[in-house]
Short mmCIF file of C-alpha atoms in Angstrom, two decimals:
data_model
loop_
_atom_site.label_atom_id
_atom_site.label_comp_id
_atom_site.label_asym_id
_atom_site.label_seq_id
_atom_site.Cartn_x
_atom_site.Cartn_y
_atom_site.Cartn_z
CA UNK A 1 103.94 109.94 84.84
CA UNK A 2 107.43 111.37 85.26
CA UNK A 3 110.18 108.99 86.23
CA UNK A 4 113.05 109.63 88.59
CA UNK A 5 114.58 112.98 87.70
CA UNK A 6 118.23 113.74 88.33
CA UNK A 7 120.26 116.86 87.71
CA UNK A 8 122.67 117.84 86.45
CA UNK A 9 123.13 115.23 83.76
CA UNK A 10 126.85 115.93 83.49
CA UNK A 11 129.29 117.73 85.77
CA UNK A 12 132.98 118.50 85.39
CA UNK A 13 134.85 119.90 88.37
CA UNK A 14 138.42 120.31 89.53
CA UNK A 15 139.67 118.11 92.33
CA UNK A 16 139.16 119.45 95.85
CA UNK A 17 136.04 121.34 94.76
CA UNK A 18 132.61 120.53 96.19
CA UNK A 19 129.81 119.10 94.06
CA UNK A 20 126.15 118.29 94.63
CA UNK A 21 123.66 116.10 92.82
CA UNK A 22 119.91 116.39 93.05
CA UNK A 23 117.23 113.72 92.73
CA UNK A 24 113.45 113.92 92.58
CA UNK A 25 111.87 110.49 92.98
CA UNK A 26 108.65 109.21 91.45
CA UNK A 27 105.67 110.82 93.16
CA UNK A 28 104.57 108.82 96.19
CA UNK A 29 107.74 106.74 96.41
CA UNK A 30 108.93 106.85 99.99
CA UNK A 31 112.11 104.82 99.46
CA UNK A 32 115.04 106.52 97.76
CA UNK A 33 118.45 105.11 96.87
CA UNK A 34 121.73 106.62 95.76
CA UNK A 35 124.05 104.35 93.77
CA UNK A 36 127.56 104.83 92.42
CA UNK A 37 128.59 103.26 89.12
CA UNK A 38 132.21 103.11 88.05
CA UNK A 39 133.07 102.53 84.41
CA UNK A 40 132.49 98.93 83.39
CA UNK A 41 131.02 97.98 86.76
CA UNK A 42 127.53 97.44 88.11
CA UNK A 43 125.97 100.07 90.38
CA UNK A 44 126.85 99.97 94.08
CA UNK A 45 124.54 101.21 96.81
CA UNK A 46 125.70 104.29 98.72
CA UNK A 47 122.66 105.06 100.86
CA UNK A 48 118.99 104.17 101.20
CA UNK A 49 116.27 106.36 102.66
CA UNK A 50 112.87 105.42 104.01
CA UNK A 51 111.08 108.78 103.95
CA UNK A 52 113.57 111.19 105.53
CA UNK A 53 115.47 108.54 107.49
CA UNK A 54 118.72 107.05 106.19
CA UNK A 55 118.22 103.35 107.01
CA UNK A 56 121.33 102.01 105.27
CA UNK A 57 124.35 104.27 104.84
CA UNK A 58 127.00 101.66 105.55
CA UNK A 59 128.59 102.07 102.10
CA UNK A 60 128.67 105.86 102.13
CA UNK A 61 132.22 107.26 102.60
CA UNK A 62 131.29 109.67 105.33
CA UNK A 63 134.55 111.57 105.38
CA UNK A 64 133.68 113.35 102.14
CA UNK A 65 130.19 112.24 101.13
CA UNK A 66 126.94 113.42 102.65
CA UNK A 67 123.31 113.11 101.70
CA UNK A 68 120.04 114.55 102.85
CA UNK A 69 116.34 114.08 102.25
CA UNK A 70 114.90 116.70 104.54
CA UNK A 71 111.20 116.51 103.64
CA UNK A 72 111.16 112.89 102.60
CA UNK A 73 110.78 113.74 98.92
CA UNK A 74 113.74 114.98 96.89
CA UNK A 75 117.31 114.33 97.93
CA UNK A 76 120.78 115.80 97.53
CA UNK A 77 124.09 113.94 97.49
CA UNK A 78 127.20 116.00 98.15
CA UNK A 79 130.92 115.38 97.82
CA UNK A 80 133.34 117.72 99.53
CA UNK A 81 136.13 117.79 98.56
CA UNK A 82 136.00 115.76 95.35
CA UNK A 83 138.90 113.50 94.41
CA UNK A 84 139.96 112.16 91.02
CA UNK A 85 138.67 108.72 91.99
CA UNK A 86 135.16 110.07 92.45
CA UNK A 87 134.72 110.28 88.69
CA UNK A 88 131.74 108.00 88.05
CA UNK A 89 128.02 107.98 87.37
CA UNK A 90 125.80 108.72 90.37
CA UNK A 91 122.40 107.10 90.11
CA UNK A 92 119.25 107.75 92.07
CA UNK A 93 116.40 105.26 92.33
CA UNK A 94 113.06 105.16 94.10
CA UNK A 95 110.46 102.59 95.04
CA UNK A 96 107.09 102.43 96.73
CA UNK A 97 108.42 101.00 99.96
CA UNK A 98 111.68 99.16 100.41
CA UNK A 99 110.21 95.66 100.47
CA UNK A 100 111.96 93.07 98.30
CA UNK A 101 108.88 92.65 96.10
CA UNK A 102 108.56 96.31 95.05
CA UNK A 103 110.27 97.49 91.90
CA UNK A 104 112.91 100.20 92.11
CA UNK A 105 113.12 102.66 89.22
CA UNK A 106 116.29 104.50 88.29
CA UNK A 107 117.01 107.93 86.96
CA UNK A 108 119.37 108.70 84.08
CA UNK A 109 122.23 109.44 86.43
CA UNK A 110 124.75 112.25 86.79
CA UNK A 111 128.10 111.66 85.16
CA UNK A 112 130.81 113.30 87.27
CA UNK A 113 134.27 113.98 85.92
CA UNK A 114 136.88 115.23 88.35
CA UNK A 115 139.97 116.76 86.70
CA UNK B 1 123.90 89.03 100.04
CA UNK B 2 123.17 86.09 97.80
CA UNK B 3 125.51 86.14 94.83
CA UNK B 4 124.60 85.63 91.21
CA UNK B 5 126.66 84.23 88.35
CA UNK B 6 126.03 85.27 84.76
CA UNK B 7 127.94 84.71 81.53
CA UNK B 8 129.91 87.85 80.66
CA UNK B 9 128.52 88.09 77.14
CA UNK B 10 125.99 86.57 74.75
CA UNK B 11 124.94 87.09 71.16
CA UNK B 12 121.50 86.76 69.63
CA UNK B 13 120.08 87.18 66.14
CA UNK B 14 117.40 89.80 65.67
CA UNK B 15 113.93 88.28 65.82
CA UNK B 16 115.07 85.24 67.74
CA UNK B 17 114.52 84.54 71.42
CA UNK B 18 117.30 85.61 73.78
CA UNK B 19 117.69 83.33 76.79
CA UNK B 20 119.87 84.80 79.52
CA UNK B 21 120.86 82.41 82.32
CA UNK B 22 121.63 83.23 85.93
CA UNK B 23 122.82 81.05 88.80
CA UNK B 24 121.93 81.99 92.39
CA UNK B 25 122.59 78.84 94.38
CA UNK B 26 122.70 80.58 97.79
CA UNK B 27 119.32 82.30 97.45
CA UNK B 28 117.15 82.31 100.57
CA UNK B 29 113.50 81.35 100.62
CA UNK B 30 112.18 84.91 100.87
CA UNK B 31 114.55 86.57 98.41
CA UNK B 32 113.30 87.71 95.03
CA UNK B 33 115.07 87.41 91.70
CA UNK B 34 115.17 90.69 89.78
CA UNK B 35 116.32 91.50 86.29
CA UNK B 36 117.40 94.94 85.13
CA UNK B 37 119.08 96.07 81.96
CA UNK B 38 121.23 99.05 81.19
CA UNK B 39 121.64 100.59 77.80
CA UNK B 40 124.72 102.71 77.27
CA UNK B 41 124.62 106.06 79.08
CA UNK B 42 121.25 105.37 80.68
CA UNK B 43 120.17 104.30 84.14
CA UNK B 44 119.22 100.67 84.80
CA UNK B 45 115.76 99.76 83.55
CA UNK B 46 113.54 97.39 85.51
CA UNK B 47 112.48 94.33 83.51
CA UNK B 48 110.84 91.75 85.73
CA UNK B 49 111.03 90.01 89.10
CA UNK B 50 109.79 86.82 90.71
CA UNK B 51 109.90 84.67 93.82
CA UNK B 52 108.98 81.10 92.91
CA UNK B 53 106.60 81.09 90.00
CA UNK B 54 107.39 81.93 86.42
CA UNK B 55 106.48 85.47 85.50
CA UNK B 56 105.67 87.22 82.24
CA UNK B 57 105.12 90.84 81.33
CA UNK B 58 105.19 92.94 78.18
CA UNK B 59 108.97 92.95 78.11
CA UNK B 60 110.07 89.45 79.03
CA UNK B 61 109.47 86.15 80.77
CA UNK B 62 111.25 84.92 83.87
CA UNK B 63 111.66 81.19 84.41
CA UNK B 64 112.79 80.16 87.91
CA UNK B 65 113.79 76.55 88.55
CA UNK B 66 111.89 74.61 91.17
CA UNK B 67 114.85 74.63 93.58
CA UNK B 68 115.24 78.39 92.88
CA UNK B 69 118.97 78.03 92.36
CA UNK B 70 118.87 79.38 88.85
CA UNK B 71 116.68 81.38 86.51
CA UNK B 72 116.44 82.39 82.87
CA UNK B 73 115.30 85.68 81.41
CA UNK B 74 113.66 85.27 78.03
CA UNK B 75 113.26 88.07 75.51
CA UNK B 76 110.90 86.36 73.05
CA UNK B 77 111.74 88.36 69.92
CA UNK B 78 114.99 90.26 70.38
CA UNK B 79 115.48 93.55 68.54
CA UNK B 80 118.57 95.67 68.04
CA UNK B 81 117.32 97.94 70.81
CA UNK B 82 117.61 95.07 73.27
CA UNK B 83 121.40 95.29 73.08
CA UNK B 84 122.37 96.13 76.65
CA UNK B 85 123.95 94.86 79.87
CA UNK B 86 121.51 92.58 81.68
CA UNK B 87 121.78 92.25 85.45
CA UNK B 88 120.39 89.36 87.45
CA UNK B 89 119.97 90.35 91.10
CA UNK B 90 118.87 88.55 94.22
CA UNK B 91 117.17 91.15 96.35
CA UNK B 92 118.07 91.07 100.01
CA UNK B 93 115.17 90.23 102.33
CA UNK B 94 116.57 90.72 105.84
CA UNK B 95 118.70 92.71 108.24
CA UNK B 96 119.98 96.22 107.68
CA UNK B 97 120.34 95.50 103.98
CA UNK B 98 116.63 94.75 103.66
CA UNK B 99 115.49 95.43 100.11
CA UNK B 100 119.00 96.12 98.86
CA UNK B 101 119.69 95.54 95.18
CA UNK B 102 123.24 94.24 94.72
CA UNK B 103 124.39 94.43 91.11
CA UNK B 104 127.07 92.13 89.72
CA UNK B 105 128.90 92.40 86.41
CA UNK B 106 125.93 91.40 84.31
CA UNK B 107 125.74 89.88 80.83
CA UNK B 108 126.43 92.00 77.77
CA UNK B 109 123.77 90.95 75.25
CA UNK B 110 124.49 91.91 71.66
CA UNK B 111 121.66 91.52 69.17
CA UNK B 112 122.85 91.17 65.58
CA UNK B 113 120.88 92.01 62.41
#
């Protein structure tokens, strides 16, 4: 069974440019998470989806970040425009339901470098 | 969110048991303890989780104290490939942050030959 798939694996862009990350969760997983991980830090939640509904986006910087999960399966996270401080690893995770007793599985992440 | 406290780093000899402690004194009755690990340049890997009882799977054992204020992750026979950052997480069980995994700084486990 395939795990959580993210692309691209690496991305280098100039500041002020837009960038998008794609995530395909484990088949059947209705809960999807986007996390941000800065160097030397633990991941921090950006947004959580239950099917196509964003149920927790309180940590998402909405001035430049947006996300969508139109059909309740794969998801896209976008930054426009990117800033130097956005350089980080963007992680996607999925779980079978968002209950506290269901494991969440992570993808390999997309490493973004803004120059 | 209930906070966790872990030592910043630990060492272990290959083949020996690695015992990673975690304090979570503010944990609520319905919150689960989760352990993940992260090897360099990879996404976090799920290890194990539990509520009250001790748990064991093919990767590790989780020992939770009776008062649930602390827990220990046990890797019974550590290998060099177990070198990673280990995160102890109390998973939120209420409100808008229901099910949220809040990562701390974790413990850097280094397994030596």
